[in-house]
PDB file of C-alpha atoms in Angstrom:
ATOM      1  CA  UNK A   1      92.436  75.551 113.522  1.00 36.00           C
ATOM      2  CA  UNK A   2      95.783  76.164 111.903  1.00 42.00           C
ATOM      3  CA  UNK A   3      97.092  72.719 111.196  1.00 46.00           C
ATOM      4  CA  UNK A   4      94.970  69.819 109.731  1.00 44.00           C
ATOM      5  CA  UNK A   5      95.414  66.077 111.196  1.00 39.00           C
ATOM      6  CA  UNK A   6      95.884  64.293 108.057  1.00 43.00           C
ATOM      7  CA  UNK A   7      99.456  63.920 106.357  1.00 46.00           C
ATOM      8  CA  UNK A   8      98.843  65.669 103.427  1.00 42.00           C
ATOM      9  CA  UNK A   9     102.639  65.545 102.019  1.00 42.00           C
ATOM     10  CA  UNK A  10     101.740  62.679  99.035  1.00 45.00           C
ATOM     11  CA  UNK A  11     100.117  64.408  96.051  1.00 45.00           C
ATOM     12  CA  UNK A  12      97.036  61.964  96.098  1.00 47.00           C
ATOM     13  CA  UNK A  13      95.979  63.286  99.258  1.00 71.00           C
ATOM     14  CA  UNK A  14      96.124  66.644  97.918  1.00 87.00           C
ATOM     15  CA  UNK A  15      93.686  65.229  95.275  1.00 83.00           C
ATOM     16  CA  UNK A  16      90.873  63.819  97.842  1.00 84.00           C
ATOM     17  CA  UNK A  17      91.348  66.504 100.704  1.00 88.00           C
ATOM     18  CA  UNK A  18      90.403  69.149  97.987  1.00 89.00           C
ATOM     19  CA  UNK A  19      87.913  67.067  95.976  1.00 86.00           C
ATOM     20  CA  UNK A  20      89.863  68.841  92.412  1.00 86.00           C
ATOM     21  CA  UNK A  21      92.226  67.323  89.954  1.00 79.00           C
ATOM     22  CA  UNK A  22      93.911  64.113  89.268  1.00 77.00           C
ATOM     23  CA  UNK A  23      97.210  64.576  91.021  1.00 80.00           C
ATOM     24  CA  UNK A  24     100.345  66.663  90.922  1.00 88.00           C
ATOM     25  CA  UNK A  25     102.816  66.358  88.417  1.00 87.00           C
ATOM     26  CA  UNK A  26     105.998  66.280  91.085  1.00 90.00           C
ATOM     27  CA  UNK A  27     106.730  65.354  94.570  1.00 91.00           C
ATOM     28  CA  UNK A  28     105.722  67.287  97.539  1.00 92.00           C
ATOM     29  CA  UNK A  29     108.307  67.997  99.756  1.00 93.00           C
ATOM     30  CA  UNK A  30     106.756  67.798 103.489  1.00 93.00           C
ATOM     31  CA  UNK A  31     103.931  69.810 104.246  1.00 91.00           C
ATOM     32  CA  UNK A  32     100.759  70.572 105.984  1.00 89.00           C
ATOM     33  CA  UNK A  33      96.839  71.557 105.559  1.00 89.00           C
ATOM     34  CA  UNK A  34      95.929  74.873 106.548  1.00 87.00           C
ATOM     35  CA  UNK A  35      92.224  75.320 107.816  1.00 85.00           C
ATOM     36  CA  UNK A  36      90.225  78.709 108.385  1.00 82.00           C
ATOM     37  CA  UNK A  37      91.473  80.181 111.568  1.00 72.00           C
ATOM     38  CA  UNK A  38      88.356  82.125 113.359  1.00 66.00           C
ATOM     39  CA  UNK A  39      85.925  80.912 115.933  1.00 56.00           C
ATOM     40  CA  UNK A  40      83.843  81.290 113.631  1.00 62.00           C
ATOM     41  CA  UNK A  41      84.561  77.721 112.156  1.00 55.00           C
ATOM     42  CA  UNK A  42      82.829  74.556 114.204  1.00 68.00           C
ATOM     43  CA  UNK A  43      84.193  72.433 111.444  1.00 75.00           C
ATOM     44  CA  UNK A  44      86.552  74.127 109.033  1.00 76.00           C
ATOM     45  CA  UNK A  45      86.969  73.011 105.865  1.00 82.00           C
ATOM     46  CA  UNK A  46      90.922  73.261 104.306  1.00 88.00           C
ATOM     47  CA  UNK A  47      91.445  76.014 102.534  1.00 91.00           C
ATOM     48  CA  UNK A  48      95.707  75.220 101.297  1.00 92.00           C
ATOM     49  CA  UNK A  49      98.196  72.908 101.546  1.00 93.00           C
ATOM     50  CA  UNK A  50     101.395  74.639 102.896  1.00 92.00           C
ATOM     51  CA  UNK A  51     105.516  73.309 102.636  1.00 93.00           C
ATOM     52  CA  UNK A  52     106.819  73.380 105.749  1.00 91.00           C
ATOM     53  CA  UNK A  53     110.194  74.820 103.904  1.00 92.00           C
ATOM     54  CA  UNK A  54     111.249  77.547 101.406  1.00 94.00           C
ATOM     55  CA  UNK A  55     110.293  76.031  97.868  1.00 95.00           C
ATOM     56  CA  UNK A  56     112.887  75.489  95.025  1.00 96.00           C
ATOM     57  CA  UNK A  57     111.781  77.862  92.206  1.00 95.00           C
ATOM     58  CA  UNK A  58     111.457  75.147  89.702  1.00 96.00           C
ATOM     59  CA  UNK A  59     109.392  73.009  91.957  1.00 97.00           C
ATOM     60  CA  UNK A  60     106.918  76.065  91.794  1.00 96.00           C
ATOM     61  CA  UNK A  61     107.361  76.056  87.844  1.00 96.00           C
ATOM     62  CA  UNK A  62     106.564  72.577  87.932  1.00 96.00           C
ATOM     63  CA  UNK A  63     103.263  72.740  89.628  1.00 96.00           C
ATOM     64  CA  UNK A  64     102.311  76.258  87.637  1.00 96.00           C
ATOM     65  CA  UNK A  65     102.792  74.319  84.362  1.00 95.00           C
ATOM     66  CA  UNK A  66     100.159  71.190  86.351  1.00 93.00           C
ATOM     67  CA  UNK A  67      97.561  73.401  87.517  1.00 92.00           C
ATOM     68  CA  UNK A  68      95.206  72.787  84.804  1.00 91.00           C
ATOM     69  CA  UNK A  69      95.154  68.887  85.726  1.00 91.00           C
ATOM     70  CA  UNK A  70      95.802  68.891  89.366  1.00 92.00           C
ATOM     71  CA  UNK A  71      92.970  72.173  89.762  1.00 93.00           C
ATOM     72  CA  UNK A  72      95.914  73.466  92.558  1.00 95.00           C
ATOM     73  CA  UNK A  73      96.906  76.898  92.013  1.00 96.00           C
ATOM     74  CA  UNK A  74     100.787  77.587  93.003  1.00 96.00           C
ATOM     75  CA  UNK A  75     101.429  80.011  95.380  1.00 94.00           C
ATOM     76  CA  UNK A  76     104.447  81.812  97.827  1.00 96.00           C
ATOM     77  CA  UNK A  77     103.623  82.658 101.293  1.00 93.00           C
ATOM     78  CA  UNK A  78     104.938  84.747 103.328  1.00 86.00           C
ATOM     79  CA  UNK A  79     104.838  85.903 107.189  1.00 67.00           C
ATOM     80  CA  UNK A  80     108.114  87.676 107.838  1.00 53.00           C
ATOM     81  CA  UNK A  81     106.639  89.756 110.922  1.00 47.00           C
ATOM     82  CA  UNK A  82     105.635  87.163 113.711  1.00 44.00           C
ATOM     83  CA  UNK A  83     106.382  83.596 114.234  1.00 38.00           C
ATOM     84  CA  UNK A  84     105.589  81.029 111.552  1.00 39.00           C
ATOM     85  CA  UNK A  85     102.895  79.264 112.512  1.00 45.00           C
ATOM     86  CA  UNK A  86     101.596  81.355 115.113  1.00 46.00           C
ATOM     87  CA  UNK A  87      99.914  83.583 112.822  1.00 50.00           C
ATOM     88  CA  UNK A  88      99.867  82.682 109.351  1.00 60.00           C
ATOM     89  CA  UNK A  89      98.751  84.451 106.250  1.00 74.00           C
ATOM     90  CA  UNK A  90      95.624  82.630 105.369  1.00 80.00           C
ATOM     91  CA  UNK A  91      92.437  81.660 107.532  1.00 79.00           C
ATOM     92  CA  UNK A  92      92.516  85.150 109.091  1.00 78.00           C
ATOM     93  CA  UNK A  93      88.709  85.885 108.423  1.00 82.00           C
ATOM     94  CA  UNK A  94      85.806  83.779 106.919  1.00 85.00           C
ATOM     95  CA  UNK A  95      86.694  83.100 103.224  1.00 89.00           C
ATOM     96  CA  UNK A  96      83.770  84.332 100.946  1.00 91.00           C
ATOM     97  CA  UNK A  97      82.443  81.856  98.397  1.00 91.00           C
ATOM     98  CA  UNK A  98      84.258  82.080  94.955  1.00 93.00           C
ATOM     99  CA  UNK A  99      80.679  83.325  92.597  1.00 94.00           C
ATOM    100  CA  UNK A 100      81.357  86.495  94.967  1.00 95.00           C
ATOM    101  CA  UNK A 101      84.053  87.683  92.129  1.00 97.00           C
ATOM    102  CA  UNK A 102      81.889  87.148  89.512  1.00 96.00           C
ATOM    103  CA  UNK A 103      79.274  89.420  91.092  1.00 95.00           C
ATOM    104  CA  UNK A 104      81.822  92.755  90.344  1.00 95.00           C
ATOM    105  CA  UNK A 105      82.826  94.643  87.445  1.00 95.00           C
ATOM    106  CA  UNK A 106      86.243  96.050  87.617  1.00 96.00           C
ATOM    107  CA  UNK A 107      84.857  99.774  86.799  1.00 96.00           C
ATOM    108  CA  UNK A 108      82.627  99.295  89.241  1.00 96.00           C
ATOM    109  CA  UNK A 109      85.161  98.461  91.959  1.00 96.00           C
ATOM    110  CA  UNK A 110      87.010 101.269  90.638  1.00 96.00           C
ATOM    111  CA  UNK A 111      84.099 103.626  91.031  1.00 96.00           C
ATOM    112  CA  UNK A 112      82.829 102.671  94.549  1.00 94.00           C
ATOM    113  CA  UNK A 113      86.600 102.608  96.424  1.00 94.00           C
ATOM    114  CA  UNK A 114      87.224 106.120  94.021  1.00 93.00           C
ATOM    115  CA  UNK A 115      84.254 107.434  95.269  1.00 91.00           C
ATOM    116  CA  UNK A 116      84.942 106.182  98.935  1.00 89.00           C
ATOM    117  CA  UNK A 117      88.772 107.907  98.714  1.00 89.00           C
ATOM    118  CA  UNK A 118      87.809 111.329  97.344  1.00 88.00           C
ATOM    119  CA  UNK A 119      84.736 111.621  99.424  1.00 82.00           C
ATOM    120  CA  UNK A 120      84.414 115.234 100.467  1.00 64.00           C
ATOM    121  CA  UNK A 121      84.085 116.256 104.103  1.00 63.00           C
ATOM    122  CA  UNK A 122      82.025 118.921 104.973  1.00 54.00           C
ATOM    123  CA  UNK A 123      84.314 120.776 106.985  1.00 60.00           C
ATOM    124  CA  UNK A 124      87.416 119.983 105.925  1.00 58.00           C
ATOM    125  CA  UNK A 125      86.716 119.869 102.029  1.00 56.00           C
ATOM    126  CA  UNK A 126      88.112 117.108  99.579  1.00 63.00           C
ATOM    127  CA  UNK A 127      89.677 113.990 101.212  1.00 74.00           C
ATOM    128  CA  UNK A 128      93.282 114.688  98.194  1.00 80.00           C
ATOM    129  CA  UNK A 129      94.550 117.544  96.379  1.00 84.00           C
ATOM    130  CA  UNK A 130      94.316 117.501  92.971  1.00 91.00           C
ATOM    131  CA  UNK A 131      97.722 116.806  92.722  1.00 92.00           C
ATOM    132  CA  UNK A 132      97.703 113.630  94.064  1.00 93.00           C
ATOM    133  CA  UNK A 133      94.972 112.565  91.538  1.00 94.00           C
ATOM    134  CA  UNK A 134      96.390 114.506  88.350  1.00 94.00           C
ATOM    135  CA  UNK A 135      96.298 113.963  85.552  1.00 96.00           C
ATOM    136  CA  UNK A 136      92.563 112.642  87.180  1.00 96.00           C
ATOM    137  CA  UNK A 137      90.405 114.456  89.280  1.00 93.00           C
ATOM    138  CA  UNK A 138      87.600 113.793  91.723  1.00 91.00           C
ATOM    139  CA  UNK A 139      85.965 111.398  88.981  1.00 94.00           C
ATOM    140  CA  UNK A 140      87.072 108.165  88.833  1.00 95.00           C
ATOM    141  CA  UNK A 141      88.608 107.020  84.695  1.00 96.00           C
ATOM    142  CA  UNK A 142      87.606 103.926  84.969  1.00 97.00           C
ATOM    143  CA  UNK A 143      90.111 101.209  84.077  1.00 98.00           C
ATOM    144  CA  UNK A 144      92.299 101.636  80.923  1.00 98.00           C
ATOM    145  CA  UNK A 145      92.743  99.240  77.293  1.00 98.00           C
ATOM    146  CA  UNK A 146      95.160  96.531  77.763  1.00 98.00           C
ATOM    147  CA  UNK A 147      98.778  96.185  77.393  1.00 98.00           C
ATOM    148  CA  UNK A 148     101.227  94.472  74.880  1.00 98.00           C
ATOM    149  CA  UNK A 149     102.373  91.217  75.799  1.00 97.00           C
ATOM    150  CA  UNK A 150     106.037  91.135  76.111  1.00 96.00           C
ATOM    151  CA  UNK A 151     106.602  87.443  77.158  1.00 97.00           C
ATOM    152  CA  UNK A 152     104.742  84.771  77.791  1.00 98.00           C
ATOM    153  CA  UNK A 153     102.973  85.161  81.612  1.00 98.00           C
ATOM    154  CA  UNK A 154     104.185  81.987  82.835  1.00 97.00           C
ATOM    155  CA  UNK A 155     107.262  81.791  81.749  1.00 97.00           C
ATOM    156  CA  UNK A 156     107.995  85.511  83.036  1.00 98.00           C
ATOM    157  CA  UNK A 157     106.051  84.461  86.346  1.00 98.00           C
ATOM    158  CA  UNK A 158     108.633  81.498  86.376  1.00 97.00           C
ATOM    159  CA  UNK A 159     111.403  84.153  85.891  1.00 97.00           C
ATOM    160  CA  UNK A 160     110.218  86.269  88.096  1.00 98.00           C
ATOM    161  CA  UNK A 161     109.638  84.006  90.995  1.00 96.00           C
ATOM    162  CA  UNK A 162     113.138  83.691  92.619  1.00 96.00           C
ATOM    163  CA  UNK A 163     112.858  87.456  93.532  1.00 96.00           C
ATOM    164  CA  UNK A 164     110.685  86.232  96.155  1.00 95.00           C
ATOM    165  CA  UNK A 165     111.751  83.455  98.019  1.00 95.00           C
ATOM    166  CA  UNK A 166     113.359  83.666 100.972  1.00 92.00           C
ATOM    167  CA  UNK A 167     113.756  81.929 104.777  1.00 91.00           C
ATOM    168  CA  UNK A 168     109.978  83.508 105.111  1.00 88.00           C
ATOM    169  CA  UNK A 169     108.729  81.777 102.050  1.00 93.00           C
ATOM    170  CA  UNK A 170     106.578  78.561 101.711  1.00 93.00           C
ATOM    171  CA  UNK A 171     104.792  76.929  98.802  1.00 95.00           C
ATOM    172  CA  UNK A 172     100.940  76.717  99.013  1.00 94.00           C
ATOM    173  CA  UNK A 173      98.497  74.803  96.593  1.00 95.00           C
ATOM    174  CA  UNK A 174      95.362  76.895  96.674  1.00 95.00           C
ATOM    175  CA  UNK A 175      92.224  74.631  94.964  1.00 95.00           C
ATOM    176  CA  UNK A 176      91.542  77.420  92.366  1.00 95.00           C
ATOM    177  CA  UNK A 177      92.115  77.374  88.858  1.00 93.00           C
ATOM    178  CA  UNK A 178      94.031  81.412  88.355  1.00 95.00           C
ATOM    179  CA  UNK A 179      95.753  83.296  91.095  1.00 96.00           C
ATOM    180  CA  UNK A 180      93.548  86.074  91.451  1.00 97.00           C
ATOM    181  CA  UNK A 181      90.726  84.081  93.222  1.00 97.00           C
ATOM    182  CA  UNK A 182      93.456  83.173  96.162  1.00 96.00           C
ATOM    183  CA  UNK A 183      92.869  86.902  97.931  1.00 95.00           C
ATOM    184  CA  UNK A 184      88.845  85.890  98.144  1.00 95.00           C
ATOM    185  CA  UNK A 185      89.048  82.241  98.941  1.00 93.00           C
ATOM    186  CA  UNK A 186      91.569  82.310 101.424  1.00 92.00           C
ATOM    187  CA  UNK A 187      90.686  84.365 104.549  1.00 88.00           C
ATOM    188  CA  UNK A 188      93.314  86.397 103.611  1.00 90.00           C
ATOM    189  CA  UNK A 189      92.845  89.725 105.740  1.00 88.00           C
ATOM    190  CA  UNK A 190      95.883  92.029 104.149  1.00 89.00           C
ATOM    191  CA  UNK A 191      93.817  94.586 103.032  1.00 91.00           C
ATOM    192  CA  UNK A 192      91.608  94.990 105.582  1.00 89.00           C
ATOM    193  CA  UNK A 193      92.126  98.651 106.482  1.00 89.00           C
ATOM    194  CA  UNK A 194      90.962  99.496 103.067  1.00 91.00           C
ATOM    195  CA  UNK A 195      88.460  96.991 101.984  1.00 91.00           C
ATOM    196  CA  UNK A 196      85.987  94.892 104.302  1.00 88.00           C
ATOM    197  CA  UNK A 197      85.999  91.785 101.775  1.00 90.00           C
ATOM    198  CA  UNK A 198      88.371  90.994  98.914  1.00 94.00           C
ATOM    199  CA  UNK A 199      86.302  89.744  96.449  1.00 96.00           C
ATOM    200  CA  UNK A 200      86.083  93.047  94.463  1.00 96.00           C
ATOM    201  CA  UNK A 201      90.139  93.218  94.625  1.00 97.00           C
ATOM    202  CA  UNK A 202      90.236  89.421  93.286  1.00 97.00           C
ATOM    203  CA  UNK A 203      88.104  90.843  90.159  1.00 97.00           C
ATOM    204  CA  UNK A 204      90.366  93.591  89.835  1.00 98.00           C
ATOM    205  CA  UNK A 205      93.650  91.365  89.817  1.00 98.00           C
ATOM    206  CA  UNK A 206      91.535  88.764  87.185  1.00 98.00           C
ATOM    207  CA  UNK A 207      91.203  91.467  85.194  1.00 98.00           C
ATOM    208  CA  UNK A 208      95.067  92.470  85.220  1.00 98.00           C
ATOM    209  CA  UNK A 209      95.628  88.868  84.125  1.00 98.00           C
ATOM    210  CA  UNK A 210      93.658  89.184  81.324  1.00 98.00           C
ATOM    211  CA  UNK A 211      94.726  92.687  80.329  1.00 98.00           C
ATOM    212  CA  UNK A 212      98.499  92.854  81.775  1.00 98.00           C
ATOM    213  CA  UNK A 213      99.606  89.217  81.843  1.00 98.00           C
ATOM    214  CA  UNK A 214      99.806  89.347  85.593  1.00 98.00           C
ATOM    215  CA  UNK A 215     100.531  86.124  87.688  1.00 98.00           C
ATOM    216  CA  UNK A 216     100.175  86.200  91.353  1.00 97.00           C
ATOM    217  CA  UNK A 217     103.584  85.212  92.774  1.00 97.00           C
ATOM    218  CA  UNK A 218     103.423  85.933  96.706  1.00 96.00           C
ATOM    219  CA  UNK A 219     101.252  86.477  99.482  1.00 95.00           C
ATOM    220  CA  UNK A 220     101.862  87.909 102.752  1.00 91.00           C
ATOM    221  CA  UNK A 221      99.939  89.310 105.952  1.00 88.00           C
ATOM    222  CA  UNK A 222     100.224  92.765 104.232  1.00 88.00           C
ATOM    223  CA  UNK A 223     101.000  92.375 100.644  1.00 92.00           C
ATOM    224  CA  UNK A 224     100.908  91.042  97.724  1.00 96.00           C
ATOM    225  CA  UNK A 225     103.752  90.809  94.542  1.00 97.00           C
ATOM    226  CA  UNK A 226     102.663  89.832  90.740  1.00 98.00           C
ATOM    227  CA  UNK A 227     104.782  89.343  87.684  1.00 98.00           C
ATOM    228  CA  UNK A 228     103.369  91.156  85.086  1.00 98.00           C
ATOM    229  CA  UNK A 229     104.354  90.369  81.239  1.00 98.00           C
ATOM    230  CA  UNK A 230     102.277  93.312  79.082  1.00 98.00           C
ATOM    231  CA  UNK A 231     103.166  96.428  81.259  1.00 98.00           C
ATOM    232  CA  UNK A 232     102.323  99.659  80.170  1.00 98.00           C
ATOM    233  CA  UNK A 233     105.129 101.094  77.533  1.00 98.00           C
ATOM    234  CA  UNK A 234     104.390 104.951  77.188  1.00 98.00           C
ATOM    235  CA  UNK A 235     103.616 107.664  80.432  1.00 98.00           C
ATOM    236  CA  UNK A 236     100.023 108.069  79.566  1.00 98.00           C
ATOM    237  CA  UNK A 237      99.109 104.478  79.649  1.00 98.00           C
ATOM    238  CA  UNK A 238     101.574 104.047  82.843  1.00 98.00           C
ATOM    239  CA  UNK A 239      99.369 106.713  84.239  1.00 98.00           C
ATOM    240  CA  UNK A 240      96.134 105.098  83.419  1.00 98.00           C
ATOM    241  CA  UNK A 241      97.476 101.665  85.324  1.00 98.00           C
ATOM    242  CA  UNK A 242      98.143 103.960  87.861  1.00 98.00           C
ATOM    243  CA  UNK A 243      94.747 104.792  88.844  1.00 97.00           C
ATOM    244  CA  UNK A 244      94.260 101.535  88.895  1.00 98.00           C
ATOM    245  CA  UNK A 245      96.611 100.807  91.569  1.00 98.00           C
ATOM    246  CA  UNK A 246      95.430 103.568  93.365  1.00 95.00           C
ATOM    247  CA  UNK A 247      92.039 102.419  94.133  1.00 96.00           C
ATOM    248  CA  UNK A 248      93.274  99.154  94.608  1.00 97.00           C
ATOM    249  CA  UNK A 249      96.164  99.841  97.378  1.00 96.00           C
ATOM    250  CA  UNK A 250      96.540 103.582  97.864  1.00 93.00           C
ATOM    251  CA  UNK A 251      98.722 103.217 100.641  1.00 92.00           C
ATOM    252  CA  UNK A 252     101.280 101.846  98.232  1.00 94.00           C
ATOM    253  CA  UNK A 253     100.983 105.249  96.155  1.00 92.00           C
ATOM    254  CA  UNK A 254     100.588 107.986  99.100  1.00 89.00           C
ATOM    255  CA  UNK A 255     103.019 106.331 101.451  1.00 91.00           C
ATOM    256  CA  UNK A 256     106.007 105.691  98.636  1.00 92.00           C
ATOM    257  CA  UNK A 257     105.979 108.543  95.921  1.00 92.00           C
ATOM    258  CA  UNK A 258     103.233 110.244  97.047  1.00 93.00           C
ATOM    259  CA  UNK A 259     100.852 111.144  93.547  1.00 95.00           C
ATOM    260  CA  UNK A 260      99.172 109.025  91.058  1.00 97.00           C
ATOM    261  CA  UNK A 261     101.659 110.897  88.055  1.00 97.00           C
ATOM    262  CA  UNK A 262     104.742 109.854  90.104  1.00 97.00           C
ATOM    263  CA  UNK A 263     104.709 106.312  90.750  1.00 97.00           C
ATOM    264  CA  UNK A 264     103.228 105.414  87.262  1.00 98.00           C
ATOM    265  CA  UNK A 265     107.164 106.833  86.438  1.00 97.00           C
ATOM    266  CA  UNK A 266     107.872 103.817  88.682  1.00 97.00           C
ATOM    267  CA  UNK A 267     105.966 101.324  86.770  1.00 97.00           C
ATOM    268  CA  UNK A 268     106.270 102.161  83.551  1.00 98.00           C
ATOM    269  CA  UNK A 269     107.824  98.604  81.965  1.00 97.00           C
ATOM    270  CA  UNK A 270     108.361  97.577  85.019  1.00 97.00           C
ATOM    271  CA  UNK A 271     107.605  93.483  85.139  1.00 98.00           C
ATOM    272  CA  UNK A 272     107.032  93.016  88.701  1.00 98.00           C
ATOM    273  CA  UNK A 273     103.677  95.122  90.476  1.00 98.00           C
ATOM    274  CA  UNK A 274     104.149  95.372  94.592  1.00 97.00           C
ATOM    275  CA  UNK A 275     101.740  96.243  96.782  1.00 97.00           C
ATOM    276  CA  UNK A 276     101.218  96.808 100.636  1.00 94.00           C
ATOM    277  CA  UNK A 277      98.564  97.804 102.948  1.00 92.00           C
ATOM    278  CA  UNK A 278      99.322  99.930 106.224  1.00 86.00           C
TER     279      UNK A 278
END
């Protein structure tokens, strides 16, 4: 089920639907409950509230600056390739429960989808040339030290935000208290060609909060865009980051400059982190 009966537009319905908080700091403008889309679901529970509009950035600034109180995590959504409505970003595939992040360690998710990407094949030999992975090889680094902080993360996020809104855009409340867990709790299916559950990725993208200031800004069917306010500053950190991204979206490397060394040129100080699964 895509759309929830109840009229969850007023922010104290927000506040019993979800069972978190104690209201929203603003008005809602009109909106709806989305609910976990597969057959799987005889009764399924909500998962976001969605606006039925584009959002006004400093709506979205608003509610980032309530989270703590309201325990509803800001979010843009996006479905720019079919119909709104008929297929929408979230709900996809069963949610997993939220403990499921805490089970991974980020070098450990590293190290299994590293593994996975530069398995060998028997007959044709290694899955990349070395000069995709350089400076790296078949060994995965592991994930690097953390980044200076160049603004505050919310503030940037709040800067950053506008980048992303268009006619495709709506606001969602997710009932999670940081961005990263949205991917896991969800049913978000983006990256299913390269992972068969997003828990490990939600670790990953905690752990970029922690180290890189990142902020999750949008969702789509396909993607995902973060602010990010301690980038790396120098090539050889940028590199490091790289590998990172690499085992978390390769597509976005291979398919767009093509080596590890090249795109961490492209993010080098960069504020905003893209990402896209084919």
């Amino acid at each position: 089920m895509l759309q929830d009966d109840r009229d969850a537009g007023a922010p104290a319905d927000l506040s019993a639907v979800f069972g978190v908080g104690s209201g929203l700091p603003v008005e809602l403008p009109p909106g709806e409950v989305l609910t976990e889309q597969t057959a799987l679901a005889e009764e399924p529970a909500p998962l976001c509230w969605i606006s039925h509009d584009p959002p006004e950035p400093r709506l979205v600034a608003a509610l980032r600056g309530g989270h703590r109180r309201s325990g509803l995590w800001p979010l843009l959504l996006c479905d720019s390739d079919e119909t709104y409505g008929e297929r929408c970003t979230v709900g996809v595939v069963p949610p997993e429960p939220l403990d499921h992040i805490d089970r991974w360690r980020i070098y450990d998710v590293m190290q299994r989808i590293w593994d996975g990407l530069v398995q060998a094949d028997d007959e044709l030999g290694p899955a990349y040339d070395l000069e995709v992975l350089a400076p790296f090889d078949y060994t995965c680094p592991g994930p690097t030290h953390a980044g200076a902080l160049l603004a505050d993360p919310d503030v940037l996020a709040n800067q950053q935000l506008p980048k992303f809104v268009d006619e495709d855009t709506r606001l969602s409340l997710v009932p999670v208290q940081r961005g990263a867990d949205v991917l896991t709790v969800l049913g978000w299916s983006g990256a299913a060609n390269h992972v068969s559950r997003t828990a490990g990725l939600s670790a990953m993208v905690r752990s970029w909060e922690e180290r890189f200031g990142a902020r999750i800004l949008r969702l789509g069917p396909d993607r995902l865009d973060l602010s990010v306010a301690a980038p790396p500053q120098n090539l050889d950190h940028a590199k490091a980051v790289a590998a990172e991204h690499w085992t978390f979206c390769p597509d976005r490397i291979l398919q767009e400059t093509g080596s590890i060394s090249a795109y961490a040129q492209e993010i080098r100080g960069r504020r905003t982190w893209s990402f896209w699964w084919d």
